[in-house]
Structures are given as C-alpha cells and as structure tokens.
Amino acid sequence: MKLWGGRFTKETDKLVEDFHSSISFDHKLYQYDIRGSIAHARMLGKTGVISSEEADEIIKGLQGISADLETGKVELNVQAEDIHMNIEQLLTQRIGDVGKKLHTGRSRNDQVALDTRLYMKNELKETAYLLIEVQKAIVEVAEKNVRTIMPGYTHLQKAQPITFAHHLMAYFEMFQRDWERLYDCYKRTDVCPLGAGALAGTTFPIDRNMVAEELGFAGITGNSLDAVSDRDYLVEYTAAAALIMTHLSRFCEEIILWASHEFAFIDLDDAYSTGSSIMPQKKNPDVAELIRGKTGRVYGHLVGLLTMIKGLPLAYNKDLQEDKEAIFDVVDTVKKSLLVFAPMLATIKVSENRMYQGAQGGFTNATDVADYLVNKGMGFRDAHRVVGELVLWAIKEGRNLTEMTLEEYQELSSLFTEDIFQAISIEACVERRDVHGGPAPGKVAAAIDLAKKVIETNKRDI
Ligand code: ARG
C-alpha cells in the first residue's frame, strides 16, 4: 500500500504510477534527503516530540540506509514514487514502527525544498570552483602573451591592434561577473525551509533553527507558503549558468575561428580535438563546438523553469517536480563544459607570427595616423577624412600604410614628417594605448596581477 493510501479505495493506474513517479531522477538527492531526515529526527528527539531513544533508532536506521545506498547494497523501488517515500519505506522495513514517526511535523513539500536547497548549495560551490579553474587557465595563457600582437576586430573586420593577452583577459572579466552571480545566488539558497510543513507550518513544538544549524544553513525561511513554493534560487542558478554558457560559447566560437586554416592563430592540442571518419587530414574543434551547442539546452531550461512557475497558485503544486530534471541537466551541462574548457584553453599553441601578420594587414593603424595629425594640431574630423583618402589610395596601390612614402603622405597633409613611420608601427600602436583597461603591455600585466589576487579571493570565499 502507498504511504498515503488510507483514503483511497483503488490502486493507482499503472500509467499514472509511471507518469508521476520521480524516483528515476530524484534518486540523485538521496544523500541530501537522508542528511535532512537525520537532522529532523535529532531535533524531534531534542524537543521531546519523539523520545531520544526513538530519535537514535531512526538516525541509526537512516545511517545504515545511507551506507547501503552508497555501496549499492539496496535498490530503490519505482512504486514508492519518489526518493522521500523510498527512504521512509526502507526505514520502516528496517526498524519497524518507530520509523513511521520520522515524518512527524514535516511534509514532503518542505522536505523536497530542503533537499533541493542542500543539493544546490553543493553544486553552486562546485560550479564556482570550476569557474576558477577556467579563470586560472585564462591567466596562465595571458601571462605568456602580453606582447603577442593580434588584430582586434569589430564587425569581424580588422579594427585596431591589441594583444592576445588583452583579448583573453576580456573573458576573465566575464567569468568574474559569473563567479559573483553564483556567490550572490548562494546567499538566497542558503536558508532552511524545513518546518514550513505542507504549506502552513506545524502544530508540533519543533526547533527550526536547530535543524538549520546542523545542516549548515545561514538561516531559516520566513513565510511558510513561500518556503514550499519558492524555486527562485533554481531560476537564479540557471540564469547564472546561462550566462556562463554564453561566455563559454562566445569564447568557443573564437577558438573555432582562430583554429581555422584561414586564421591559423592557434592550434588546438590533439587531446582536445577530434578527427574525421573519411577525411584523413582533419583535426576538428569538436569540444568547442559541443560547448557552443550545449548552450541552447541551458537557455531552454531557463525558460522551462520560469514557465513552470509563472502560473502556479500558492503553495506547492506538483508542477514543481519538473524542476529537477531541468536543474540536474543545467548543473551537469555547465559543470562538464567548464571542466573540459579549462584544459582545452590551457593547452592551445599560439602562432605569434600569424597573429602579428594579421595585425599588420587591414590598416589597423589607420586610427593612429589620424591621432598623429591631431597631435600636430588638426581637428579629428579633418584628420579622419585625410586618412580615409590615404587608405583609399593605399588600397588602390595594394600597399599598407607603412609602405606609403613620406612624399605621398605629404601630398595629403604637410603636417606629416619622417616620424610618422615610427608612430604607426604596430608595436607603437599597442604600446601607446596605455589607458586604464587598454591593451598596452604594462596595463595588461597589471590587469593579470590583479586577476591573480581576485582568483585567490574567489578561492577563499567558496
Ligand atoms: N516528488 C515531489 C517533488 O519533487 C515531492 C513533493 C511531493 N509533494 C506532494 N504533495 N505531492 O516535488
């Protein structure tokens, strides 16, 4: 018979049994469920709701189940619907009637909210840890490339010269915002809902703070209706994960481009590339593509979760069971993506030559010619036009700006003198962009130093 079978006169239809059962996925929560139940039982014993001997028996029984589940000595039962009822049933099978006292003063509604929060607290930490590994990989590669000049792009058209380190450090900033989002989300996840009952608390003299403390929560939830129906923290995590995937995906897109024959800025390590079943020459950036591809499923879950919640009357509704497959998939996807991305990035081979050549083409120093004229007293708008004409001329001639003669420069403006060539060398163009946040090697080196300190703080805070 079902744990809730008292008021029923018929067996559940087989189709319904299968349809509403969640054990096939919520078994993932078993260790959190047992930890929560142990804390609950201890509190019931301490407050005298059950005797302390009964509490001890329950706790021992639960510890035994935990050990047996860990070693695969016991199987979960599909008919027992979900992980909560499975464990309660196992407990009663093992320790008899006293096991039936465990569920005093609680409901599966506050129980599942508790399990999910415990799970999420752990996964938030793991995700944050994996993010740090990616940050470390970025800093590691950036440090070696502070003077590696490459073209910077807008509209995927060559724009101005930058360095590879500068480009990489842009991603450091994105991942740091991601880290902060996870940290922030953790605060709102870190409250214990046990004691909210089904929706309206309980009549028993329970001690909610004792349970929260044993389980390592920073506090307890307020309103009981909100406590059992709140899934905001899952939406927040998924939104943070969606942005992490967005950043990974953009990075992957660039890695794919850079690894192409056309760019050939980088070469991926063999361990992080794959071959083709027909074309013997191929080395494909599958890992980067797959991360880019997996981004979509995380976005999908974000919309799925929001939609699941938006029409729900208070308090608990079974719709909320749909949160689990979504959040488990989000967690697995983002963690696996971060895990494989870090070493893929750390092992790339950088072609300084190709990047340098790239920076020399495409008139990336045109702005610097205009700035030169401005420094000699011309208004920027006039300088822009003069250099536009110069570029047009150079295009016709099939030359770049350093290959034009001084006489040609002077035909366009008498302000040009011999020092123009020094002023527009690619190295000078990068070196002089010495503004805070700019690509000048000194500024990027300082940004890298700061990033290392940020990584240490991140590590301390998780
Ligand atoms: N398996 C359920 C879930 O994941 C547990 C809570 C069930 N509560 C209920 N009243 N049916 O949401």
Short mmCIF file of C-alpha atoms and ligand atoms in Angstrom, two decimals:
data_model
loop_
_atom_site.label_atom_id
_atom_site.label_comp_id
_atom_site.label_asym_id
_atom_site.label_seq_id
_atom_site.Cartn_x
_atom_site.Cartn_y
_atom_site.Cartn_z
CA MET A 1 0.00 0.00 0.00
CA LYS A 2 1.03 3.58 -0.65
CA LEU A 3 2.30 5.65 2.27
CA TRP A 4 -0.65 7.94 1.58
CA GLY A 5 -3.08 5.13 0.69
CA GLY A 6 -5.54 5.46 3.61
CA ARG A 7 -8.25 7.44 1.86
CA PHE A 8 -8.04 5.55 -1.41
CA THR A 9 -10.17 2.59 -2.42
CA LYS A 10 -8.41 1.78 -5.67
CA GLU A 11 -4.87 1.12 -6.83
CA THR A 12 -3.22 3.90 -8.81
CA ASP A 13 -3.49 3.31 -12.54
CA LYS A 14 -0.25 1.91 -13.94
CA LEU A 15 0.05 4.78 -16.39
CA VAL A 16 -0.33 7.30 -13.58
CA GLU A 17 2.19 5.46 -11.46
CA ASP A 18 4.75 5.78 -14.18
CA PHE A 19 3.73 9.32 -15.07
CA HIS A 20 4.03 10.92 -11.67
CA SER A 21 6.94 8.93 -10.30
CA SER A 22 10.13 10.92 -9.92
CA ILE A 23 12.40 8.28 -8.46
CA SER A 24 14.14 7.72 -11.79
CA PHE A 25 15.72 11.14 -11.41
CA ASP A 26 15.29 12.37 -7.84
CA HIS A 27 17.31 9.41 -6.54
CA LYS A 28 20.16 11.87 -7.09
CA LEU A 29 19.03 13.63 -3.94
CA TYR A 30 19.29 10.62 -1.63
CA GLN A 31 22.26 11.78 0.41
CA TYR A 32 20.65 15.19 0.99
CA ASP A 33 17.33 13.58 1.86
CA ILE A 34 18.97 11.37 4.45
CA ARG A 35 21.01 14.20 5.94
CA GLY A 36 17.86 16.29 6.21
CA SER A 37 15.95 13.43 7.84
CA ILE A 38 18.72 12.80 10.34
CA ALA A 39 18.71 16.45 11.38
CA HIS A 40 14.92 16.42 11.59
CA ALA A 41 14.88 13.25 13.73
CA ARG A 42 17.54 14.59 16.07
CA MET A 43 15.52 17.77 16.53
CA LEU A 44 12.31 15.80 17.19
CA GLY A 45 14.18 13.89 19.90
CA LYS A 46 15.67 17.01 21.43
CA THR A 47 12.37 18.89 21.57
CA GLY A 48 10.56 15.87 23.02
CA VAL A 49 8.23 15.40 20.05
CA ILE A 50 9.57 11.85 20.00
CA SER A 51 11.76 10.22 22.64
CA SER A 52 15.51 10.47 22.32
CA GLU A 53 15.74 6.65 22.05
CA GLU A 54 13.33 6.75 19.12
CA ALA A 55 15.39 9.51 17.52
CA ASP A 56 18.55 7.45 17.94
CA GLU A 57 16.95 4.39 16.36
CA ILE A 58 15.76 6.45 13.41
CA ILE A 59 19.15 8.06 12.96
CA LYS A 60 20.95 4.72 13.05
CA GLY A 61 18.46 3.28 10.58
CA LEU A 62 18.99 6.20 8.22
CA GLN A 63 22.76 5.92 8.50
CA GLY A 64 22.51 2.24 7.58
CA ILE A 65 20.39 3.06 4.53
CA SER A 66 22.85 5.73 3.50
CA ALA A 67 25.77 3.30 3.69
CA ASP A 68 23.86 0.63 1.76
CA LEU A 69 22.80 3.04 -0.97
CA GLU A 70 26.38 4.22 -1.21
CA THR A 71 27.67 0.71 -1.80
CA GLY A 72 24.73 -0.35 -3.97
CA LYS A 73 23.53 -2.94 -1.45
CA VAL A 74 19.96 -1.72 -1.60
CA GLU A 75 17.75 -0.89 -4.56
CA LEU A 76 15.20 1.87 -4.82
CA ASN A 77 11.61 0.97 -5.60
CA VAL A 78 9.82 2.62 -8.52
CA GLN A 79 6.44 2.11 -6.90
CA ALA A 80 7.48 4.21 -3.93
CA GLU A 81 7.08 7.27 -6.17
CA ASP A 82 9.94 9.48 -5.08
CA ILE A 83 13.16 9.49 -3.11
CA HIS A 84 11.48 10.76 0.07
CA MET A 85 8.97 7.93 0.26
CA ASN A 86 11.55 5.38 -0.81
CA ILE A 87 13.76 6.22 2.11
CA GLU A 88 10.91 6.38 4.58
CA GLN A 89 9.68 2.99 3.40
CA LEU A 90 13.13 1.45 3.66
CA LEU A 91 13.46 2.87 7.16
CA THR A 92 10.22 1.32 8.36
CA GLN A 93 11.12 -2.00 6.76
CA ARG A 94 14.36 -1.95 8.70
CA ILE A 95 13.49 -0.54 12.11
CA GLY A 96 9.74 -1.18 12.29
CA ASP A 97 7.00 1.11 13.56
CA VAL A 98 9.31 3.70 15.07
CA GLY A 99 10.31 4.59 11.51
CA LYS A 100 6.78 5.86 10.98
CA LYS A 101 7.49 8.67 13.45
CA LEU A 102 10.11 10.31 11.24
CA HIS A 103 7.61 12.27 9.19
CA THR A 104 6.10 13.95 12.28
CA GLY A 105 5.91 17.71 11.86
CA ARG A 106 7.06 17.82 8.28
CA SER A 107 5.71 17.29 4.77
CA ARG A 108 7.27 16.18 1.55
CA ASN A 109 6.77 19.75 0.43
CA ASP A 110 9.23 21.27 2.89
CA GLN A 111 11.34 18.12 2.63
CA VAL A 112 11.83 18.38 -1.13
CA ALA A 113 12.52 22.11 -0.82
CA LEU A 114 15.17 21.28 1.76
CA ASP A 115 16.79 18.56 -0.36
CA THR A 116 16.91 20.79 -3.41
CA ARG A 117 18.49 23.63 -1.47
CA LEU A 118 21.13 21.32 0.02
CA TYR A 119 21.87 19.95 -3.44
CA MET A 120 22.05 23.43 -4.93
CA LYS A 121 24.38 24.75 -2.23
CA ASN A 122 26.83 21.99 -3.04
CA GLU A 123 26.54 22.45 -6.79
CA LEU A 124 26.91 26.22 -6.53
CA LYS A 125 30.24 25.65 -4.82
CA GLU A 126 31.34 23.11 -7.38
CA THR A 127 30.39 25.35 -10.28
CA ALA A 128 32.22 28.28 -8.69
CA TYR A 129 35.28 26.09 -8.21
CA LEU A 130 35.25 25.03 -11.87
CA LEU A 131 34.88 28.66 -12.93
CA ILE A 132 38.05 29.45 -11.01
CA GLU A 133 39.84 26.72 -12.95
CA VAL A 134 38.84 28.45 -16.19
CA GLN A 135 40.00 31.80 -14.80
CA LYS A 136 43.33 30.22 -13.92
CA ALA A 137 43.73 28.86 -17.45
CA ILE A 138 42.98 32.28 -18.91
CA VAL A 139 45.58 33.97 -16.71
CA GLU A 140 48.12 31.25 -17.49
CA VAL A 141 47.85 31.74 -21.25
CA ALA A 142 47.53 35.53 -20.96
CA GLU A 143 50.74 35.79 -18.96
CA LYS A 144 52.69 34.25 -21.82
CA ASN A 145 51.13 36.57 -24.40
CA VAL A 146 51.33 40.08 -23.00
CA ARG A 147 53.39 41.11 -26.05
CA THR A 148 51.70 38.86 -28.60
CA ILE A 149 50.18 41.36 -31.01
CA MET A 150 47.00 40.43 -32.82
CA PRO A 151 44.29 42.31 -34.70
CA GLY A 152 41.33 43.43 -32.67
CA TYR A 153 38.01 43.29 -34.52
CA THR A 154 34.68 45.00 -34.73
CA HIS A 155 32.07 43.53 -37.09
CA LEU A 156 34.69 40.78 -37.56
CA GLN A 157 36.62 43.34 -39.64
CA LYS A 158 40.11 44.23 -38.54
CA ALA A 159 39.94 47.33 -36.36
CA GLN A 160 42.96 48.17 -34.20
CA PRO A 161 45.92 46.16 -32.96
CA ILE A 162 45.68 44.64 -29.48
CA THR A 163 47.45 41.77 -27.76
CA PHE A 164 46.31 38.21 -27.30
CA ALA A 165 46.60 38.66 -23.53
CA HIS A 166 44.28 41.64 -23.70
CA HIS A 167 41.75 39.66 -25.69
CA LEU A 168 41.88 36.75 -23.23
CA MET A 169 41.53 39.00 -20.22
CA ALA A 170 38.21 40.26 -21.56
CA TYR A 171 36.90 36.77 -20.82
CA PHE A 172 38.38 36.86 -17.35
CA GLU A 173 36.09 39.77 -16.57
CA MET A 174 33.05 37.92 -17.88
CA PHE A 175 33.81 34.87 -15.78
CA GLN A 176 34.42 37.04 -12.75
CA ARG A 177 30.93 38.50 -13.09
CA ASP A 178 29.66 34.94 -13.38
CA TRP A 179 31.50 33.99 -10.23
CA GLU A 180 29.94 36.92 -8.39
CA ARG A 181 26.49 35.92 -9.61
CA LEU A 182 26.94 32.42 -8.20
CA TYR A 183 28.20 33.85 -4.94
CA ASP A 184 25.20 36.11 -4.74
CA CYS A 185 22.76 33.34 -5.58
CA TYR A 186 24.31 31.22 -2.82
CA LYS A 187 23.10 33.68 -0.17
CA ARG A 188 19.48 33.26 -1.20
CA THR A 189 19.83 29.49 -1.48
CA ASP A 190 21.32 29.21 1.99
CA VAL A 191 18.09 29.27 4.02
CA CYS A 192 16.43 26.22 5.51
CA PRO A 193 12.76 25.66 4.63
CA LEU A 194 12.14 22.69 6.94
CA GLY A 195 9.32 23.49 9.31
CA ALA A 196 7.15 25.10 6.63
CA GLY A 197 5.27 21.80 6.52
CA ALA A 198 2.91 21.17 3.65
CA LEU A 199 2.13 24.88 3.50
CA ALA A 200 1.15 26.13 6.95
CA GLY A 201 3.89 25.06 9.32
CA THR A 202 3.17 22.54 12.05
CA THR A 203 1.45 22.23 15.40
CA PHE A 204 4.45 20.46 16.95
CA PRO A 205 6.94 22.44 19.04
CA ILE A 206 9.79 21.99 16.58
CA ASP A 207 13.09 23.88 16.62
CA ARG A 208 13.72 25.11 13.10
CA ASN A 209 16.98 26.79 13.94
CA MET A 210 18.44 23.61 15.36
CA VAL A 211 17.82 21.79 12.07
CA ALA A 212 19.19 24.70 10.05
CA GLU A 213 22.32 24.80 12.15
CA GLU A 214 23.01 21.08 11.94
CA LEU A 215 22.65 21.24 8.16
CA GLY A 216 24.91 24.26 7.87
CA PHE A 217 22.35 26.82 6.72
CA ALA A 218 22.91 30.51 7.41
CA GLY A 219 19.26 30.99 8.37
CA ILE A 220 15.67 29.80 8.01
CA THR A 221 12.95 30.79 5.56
CA GLY A 222 10.14 33.16 6.54
CA ASN A 223 6.59 32.72 5.26
CA SER A 224 5.70 29.02 5.07
CA LEU A 225 3.73 29.35 1.82
CA ASP A 226 6.70 30.95 0.09
CA ALA A 227 9.11 28.44 1.62
CA VAL A 228 7.45 25.43 -0.05
CA SER A 229 6.75 27.03 -3.40
CA ASP A 230 9.85 29.14 -3.94
CA ARG A 231 12.08 27.95 -6.76
CA ASP A 232 13.63 31.35 -7.48
CA TYR A 233 17.04 30.08 -6.43
CA LEU A 234 16.89 27.47 -9.18
CA VAL A 235 15.97 30.12 -11.73
CA GLU A 236 18.81 32.30 -10.46
CA TYR A 237 21.33 29.50 -10.74
CA THR A 238 20.08 28.63 -14.22
CA ALA A 239 20.26 32.26 -15.30
CA ALA A 240 23.82 32.44 -13.98
CA ALA A 241 24.58 29.16 -15.77
CA ALA A 242 23.03 30.51 -18.98
CA LEU A 243 25.42 33.45 -18.86
CA ILE A 244 28.38 31.20 -18.11
CA MET A 245 27.43 29.15 -21.17
CA THR A 246 27.02 32.35 -23.19
CA HIS A 247 30.55 33.38 -22.31
CA LEU A 248 31.96 29.93 -22.95
CA SER A 249 30.10 29.81 -26.23
CA ARG A 250 31.48 33.14 -27.45
CA PHE A 251 34.95 32.06 -26.43
CA CYS A 252 34.47 28.73 -28.21
CA GLU A 253 33.29 30.47 -31.34
CA GLU A 254 36.51 32.49 -31.37
CA ILE A 255 38.63 29.42 -30.69
CA ILE A 256 36.94 27.69 -33.63
CA LEU A 257 37.67 30.68 -35.87
CA TRP A 258 41.24 31.04 -34.68
CA ALA A 259 41.91 27.35 -35.23
CA SER A 260 40.66 27.53 -38.84
CA HIS A 261 43.12 27.46 -41.71
CA GLU A 262 42.06 30.96 -42.68
CA PHE A 263 43.04 32.46 -39.32
CA ALA A 264 45.55 29.87 -38.07
CA PHE A 265 46.13 31.97 -34.96
CA ILE A 266 46.12 28.92 -32.71
CA ASP A 267 46.49 25.18 -32.86
CA LEU A 268 44.44 23.04 -30.51
CA ASP A 269 46.14 20.24 -28.65
CA ASP A 270 45.49 16.81 -30.15
CA ALA A 271 43.99 15.67 -26.85
CA TYR A 272 41.25 18.28 -27.23
CA SER A 273 40.44 17.82 -30.93
CA THR A 274 38.98 15.00 -32.97
CA GLY A 275 39.35 13.56 -36.45
CA SER A 276 37.06 12.74 -39.34
CA SER A 277 35.92 9.26 -40.31
CA ILE A 278 36.52 9.98 -44.00
CA MET A 279 38.92 12.93 -44.38
CA PRO A 280 42.31 11.84 -43.09
CA GLN A 281 43.72 15.36 -42.84
CA LYS A 282 41.06 16.71 -40.48
CA LYS A 283 41.53 17.97 -36.98
CA ASN A 284 38.27 19.38 -35.71
CA PRO A 285 37.47 21.63 -32.75
CA ASP A 286 34.59 19.39 -31.62
CA VAL A 287 34.94 20.22 -27.94
CA ALA A 288 34.49 23.92 -28.55
CA GLU A 289 31.59 23.24 -30.92
CA LEU A 290 29.89 21.00 -28.42
CA ILE A 291 30.11 23.58 -25.65
CA ARG A 292 28.66 26.16 -28.05
CA GLY A 293 25.92 23.68 -28.92
CA LYS A 294 25.09 22.78 -25.33
CA THR A 295 24.45 26.43 -24.51
CA GLY A 296 21.00 26.10 -26.07
CA ARG A 297 19.78 23.45 -23.67
CA VAL A 298 20.65 25.63 -20.67
CA TYR A 299 18.71 28.55 -22.19
CA GLY A 300 15.86 26.13 -22.77
CA HIS A 301 15.78 25.08 -19.13
CA LEU A 302 15.77 28.71 -18.02
CA VAL A 303 12.61 29.36 -20.00
CA GLY A 304 11.23 25.98 -18.89
CA LEU A 305 11.67 26.78 -15.21
CA LEU A 306 10.26 30.29 -15.47
CA THR A 307 7.26 28.98 -17.36
CA MET A 308 6.73 26.17 -14.87
CA ILE A 309 6.43 28.69 -12.04
CA LYS A 310 4.58 31.59 -13.64
CA GLY A 311 1.01 30.36 -13.30
CA LEU A 312 1.19 28.49 -10.02
CA PRO A 313 -1.22 29.39 -7.25
CA LEU A 314 0.31 29.17 -3.77
CA ALA A 315 1.60 26.98 -2.39
CA TYR A 316 3.04 23.63 -3.55
CA ASN A 317 1.84 22.19 -6.85
CA LYS A 318 3.07 19.04 -8.49
CA ASP A 319 4.30 21.10 -11.43
CA LEU A 320 7.25 21.89 -9.21
CA GLN A 321 8.52 18.34 -9.54
CA GLU A 322 9.51 19.35 -13.06
CA ASP A 323 12.29 21.50 -11.59
CA LYS A 324 14.53 18.50 -11.02
CA GLU A 325 15.35 17.14 -14.44
CA ALA A 326 15.87 20.70 -15.59
CA ILE A 327 18.23 21.72 -12.83
CA PHE A 328 20.14 18.43 -12.91
CA ASP A 329 20.73 18.88 -16.61
CA VAL A 330 21.78 22.50 -16.17
CA VAL A 331 24.25 21.56 -13.45
CA ASP A 332 25.71 18.65 -15.44
CA THR A 333 25.97 20.69 -18.62
CA VAL A 334 27.63 23.74 -17.14
CA LYS A 335 30.00 21.74 -14.94
CA LYS A 336 31.14 19.42 -17.72
CA SER A 337 31.59 22.34 -20.09
CA LEU A 338 33.75 24.26 -17.61
CA LEU A 339 35.70 21.14 -16.75
CA VAL A 340 36.75 20.40 -20.33
CA PHE A 341 37.14 24.02 -21.40
CA ALA A 342 39.91 24.87 -18.91
CA PRO A 343 42.49 22.32 -20.14
CA MET A 344 41.48 22.86 -23.77
CA LEU A 345 42.38 26.54 -23.39
CA ALA A 346 45.48 25.92 -21.30
CA THR A 347 46.97 23.65 -23.99
CA ILE A 348 46.48 25.79 -27.11
CA LYS A 349 49.55 26.60 -29.19
CA VAL A 350 49.66 30.25 -30.16
CA SER A 351 51.08 31.33 -33.52
CA GLU A 352 52.60 34.71 -32.75
CA ASN A 353 53.60 35.10 -36.39
CA ARG A 354 50.13 34.60 -37.77
CA MET A 355 48.65 36.96 -35.22
CA TYR A 356 51.28 39.60 -35.95
CA GLN A 357 50.76 39.29 -39.71
CA GLY A 358 47.04 39.61 -39.11
CA ALA A 359 47.55 42.82 -37.17
CA GLN A 360 49.65 44.29 -39.97
CA GLY A 361 47.01 43.87 -42.63
CA GLY A 362 43.68 45.62 -42.79
CA PHE A 363 45.01 49.11 -41.99
CA THR A 364 44.68 48.51 -38.25
CA ASN A 365 46.94 51.53 -37.66
CA ALA A 366 44.73 54.00 -39.58
CA THR A 367 43.32 55.50 -36.37
CA ASP A 368 46.88 56.10 -35.24
CA VAL A 369 47.66 58.08 -38.40
CA ALA A 370 44.64 60.26 -37.63
CA ASP A 371 45.74 60.62 -33.99
CA TYR A 372 49.18 61.68 -35.31
CA LEU A 373 47.61 64.54 -37.26
CA VAL A 374 45.53 65.54 -34.25
CA ASN A 375 48.71 65.74 -32.18
CA LYS A 376 50.08 68.09 -34.84
CA GLY A 377 47.09 70.38 -34.46
CA MET A 378 44.48 69.12 -36.96
CA GLY A 379 40.88 68.61 -35.82
CA PHE A 380 39.98 64.92 -35.51
CA ARG A 381 37.18 65.03 -38.07
CA ASP A 382 39.54 66.52 -40.71
CA ALA A 383 42.21 64.01 -39.80
CA HIS A 384 39.69 61.20 -40.24
CA ARG A 385 38.95 62.38 -43.79
CA VAL A 386 42.62 62.78 -44.73
CA VAL A 387 43.43 59.26 -43.52
CA GLY A 388 40.35 57.90 -45.29
CA GLU A 389 41.76 59.24 -48.54
CA LEU A 390 45.17 57.83 -47.69
CA VAL A 391 43.65 54.38 -47.09
CA LEU A 392 41.76 54.54 -50.38
CA TRP A 393 45.00 55.38 -52.18
CA ALA A 394 46.85 52.56 -50.40
CA ILE A 395 44.13 50.06 -51.31
CA LYS A 396 44.45 51.03 -54.99
CA GLU A 397 48.21 50.64 -54.77
CA GLY A 398 47.98 47.34 -52.92
CA ARG A 399 50.20 48.65 -50.15
CA ASN A 400 49.75 49.12 -46.43
CA LEU A 401 50.21 52.40 -44.58
CA THR A 402 53.84 51.80 -43.61
CA GLU A 403 54.65 51.17 -47.25
CA MET A 404 53.48 54.58 -48.47
CA THR A 405 56.31 57.11 -48.97
CA LEU A 406 56.70 60.30 -46.94
CA GLU A 407 56.14 62.31 -50.16
CA GLU A 408 52.82 60.56 -50.65
CA TYR A 409 51.81 61.32 -47.05
CA GLN A 410 52.81 64.95 -47.55
CA GLU A 411 50.65 65.23 -50.65
CA LEU A 412 47.67 64.75 -48.35
CA SER A 413 48.92 66.93 -45.49
CA SER A 414 52.01 68.99 -44.90
CA LEU A 415 51.82 68.09 -41.20
CA PHE A 416 53.36 64.67 -41.90
CA THR A 417 57.10 64.35 -41.20
CA GLU A 418 59.55 61.43 -41.04
CA ASP A 419 58.39 60.40 -37.52
CA ILE A 420 55.06 59.18 -38.95
CA PHE A 421 56.53 55.75 -39.65
CA GLN A 422 57.67 55.27 -36.08
CA ALA A 423 54.30 56.47 -34.80
CA ILE A 424 52.29 53.93 -36.76
CA SER A 425 54.36 50.80 -36.22
CA ILE A 426 52.06 48.10 -34.85
CA GLU A 427 54.11 47.87 -31.66
CA ALA A 428 53.78 51.62 -31.06
CA CYS A 429 50.04 51.47 -31.72
CA VAL A 430 49.64 48.91 -28.94
CA GLU A 431 52.16 50.47 -26.57
CA ARG A 432 50.51 53.88 -26.71
CA ARG A 433 47.06 52.57 -25.83
CA ASP A 434 48.05 52.98 -22.24
CA VAL A 435 44.70 53.97 -20.82
CA HIS A 436 43.25 52.03 -17.88
CA GLY A 437 41.68 48.89 -19.36
CA GLY A 438 43.67 49.24 -22.58
CA PRO A 439 45.98 46.79 -24.36
CA ALA A 440 49.40 48.40 -23.58
CA PRO A 441 51.54 45.59 -22.15
CA GLY A 442 52.06 47.42 -18.87
CA LYS A 443 48.34 47.83 -18.33
CA VAL A 444 47.57 44.22 -19.24
CA ALA A 445 50.34 42.94 -16.97
CA ALA A 446 48.75 44.92 -14.14
CA ALA A 447 45.32 43.50 -15.01
CA ILE A 448 46.81 40.00 -14.85
CA ASP A 449 48.33 40.69 -11.43
CA LEU A 450 45.00 41.92 -10.18
CA ALA A 451 43.26 38.87 -11.66
CA LYS A 452 45.55 36.58 -9.72
CA LYS A 453 44.55 38.30 -6.50
CA VAL A 454 40.89 38.02 -7.46
CA ILE A 455 41.35 34.28 -8.01
CA GLU A 456 42.81 33.92 -4.51
CA THR A 457 39.85 35.81 -3.01
CA ASN A 458 37.42 33.68 -5.00
CA LYS A 459 39.05 30.53 -3.68
CA ARG A 460 38.80 31.79 -0.13
CA ASP A 461 35.14 32.71 -0.45
CA ILE A 462 33.72 29.43 -1.70
N1 ARG B 1 8.41 14.37 -5.72
C1 ARG B 1 7.83 15.58 -5.29
C2 ARG B 1 8.55 16.76 -5.94
O1 ARG B 1 9.60 16.56 -6.41
C3 ARG B 1 7.92 15.70 -3.82
C4 ARG B 1 6.87 16.53 -3.18
C5 ARG B 1 5.57 15.89 -3.36
N2 ARG B 1 4.53 16.50 -2.63
C6 ARG B 1 3.26 16.28 -2.89
N3 ARG B 1 2.40 16.85 -2.15
N4 ARG B 1 2.88 15.53 -3.89
O2 ARG B 1 8.09 17.86 -5.98
#
